[in-house]
Phi, psi and omega in degrees: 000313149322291176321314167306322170292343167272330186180156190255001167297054206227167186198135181256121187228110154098220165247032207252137151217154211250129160266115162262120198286337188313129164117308182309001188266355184291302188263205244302007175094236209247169210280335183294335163255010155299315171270343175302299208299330197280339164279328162316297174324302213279313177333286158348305185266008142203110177263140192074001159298161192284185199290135164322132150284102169230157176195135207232089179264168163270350170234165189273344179286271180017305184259335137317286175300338152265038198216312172295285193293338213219090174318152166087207167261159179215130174214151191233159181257136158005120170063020175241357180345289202275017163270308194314328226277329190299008180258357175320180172249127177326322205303305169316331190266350172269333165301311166325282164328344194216306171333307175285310149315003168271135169297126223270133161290171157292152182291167166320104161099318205268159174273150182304145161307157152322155160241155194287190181279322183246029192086138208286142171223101163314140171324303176313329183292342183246347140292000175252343171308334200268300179341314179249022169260000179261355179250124216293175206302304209274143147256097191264040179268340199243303202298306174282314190292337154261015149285005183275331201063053175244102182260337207230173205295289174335297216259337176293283197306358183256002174260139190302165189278303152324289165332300176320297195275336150296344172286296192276333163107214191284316160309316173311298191301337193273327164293347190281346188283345212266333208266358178255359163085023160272155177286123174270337176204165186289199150285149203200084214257153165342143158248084191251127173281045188242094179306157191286296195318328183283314174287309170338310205273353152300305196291314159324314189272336172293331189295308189312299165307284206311311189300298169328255222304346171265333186306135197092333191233046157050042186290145153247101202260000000 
């Protein structure tokens, strides 16, 4: 439901859920002030809970992965990915890993497409299905690499690479790509069927009420 007041771009992976911001510095400022609203926004919904983990990249691994690692808010500048990502703990990229191996929940609120003869499907559910029949049961990838002493983001990205991928195969290379904050595939954001102009305009009138309904009773809004 949030997410719908910023953009009608959002993609649900997990319990992560990812916005694409291009544009958006138009409505809402600089990227730093972008993520105050959007925490502000989160806030709203368990006020006294601890602080939203939100964080704002030019990649969505990036941001994902300090988002996982890193409480509060976090923005990183253009081409700087992979210094914010290195003081991380590898221990994020097996989070990463079952982040991705989840099945995309249905979104929030919105109603299903009609279904076809063979059933309403997000784009995403049959690339992460194939995803996870490539992937073995067990990961013992976090397991080798810190027997290895490889603690931290950094230091996975700072290994030859040819090495990586003779030890570890394919999987190895991908984590050193997700820890240096490159992207392995695009974004694949909902097709919801809650128009953005309609949730704006939803969200106005909730504010609108929330305002009416504070007045008097010493709201800080």
């Amino acid at each position: 439901d949030v997410a719908r007041q910023f953009t009608p771009r959002f993609e649900l992976v997990g319990n992560v859920v990812l916005l694409d911001a291009s544009g958006l510095s138009r409505l809402f400022g600089s990227a730093q002030e972008l993520g105050e609203h959007l925490r502000d926004a989160l806030s709203k919904l368990s006020p006294g809970d601890s602080l939203p983990r939100i964080a704002i990249a030019s990649t969505q691994t990036a941001a994902t992965l300090l988002a996982l690692g890193v409480p509060g808010l976090t923005v990183v500048m253009p081409g700087k990915e992979a210094i914010a990502l290195a003081p991380l703990s590898v221990s994020v990229l097996d989070q990463f890993d079952k982040l991705s191996s989840t099945q995309a929940p249905v979104a929030p609120q919105a109603p299903l497409a009609p279904r076809s003869a063979g059933g309403w499907h997000h784009p995403r559910n049959t690339h992460q299905a194939s995803r996870q029949k490539q992937r073995v049961p067990e990961n013992r990838l976090l397991e080798i690499v810190s027997k290895w002493g490889i603690k931290t983001l950094g230091a996975l990205a700072a290994l030859n690479g040819a090495e990586i991928h003779e030890r570890l195969g394919a999987r190895g290379t991908e984590w050193q790509s997700l820890a240096r904050g490159i992207d392995a595939r695009p974004m694949v954001p909902w097709v919801d069927e809650v128009p953005f102009e309609a949730a704006l305009e939803l969200g106005h009138r909730q504010a609108l009420e929330q305002a009416e309904v504070g007045v008097g009773e010493g709201r800080v809004g």
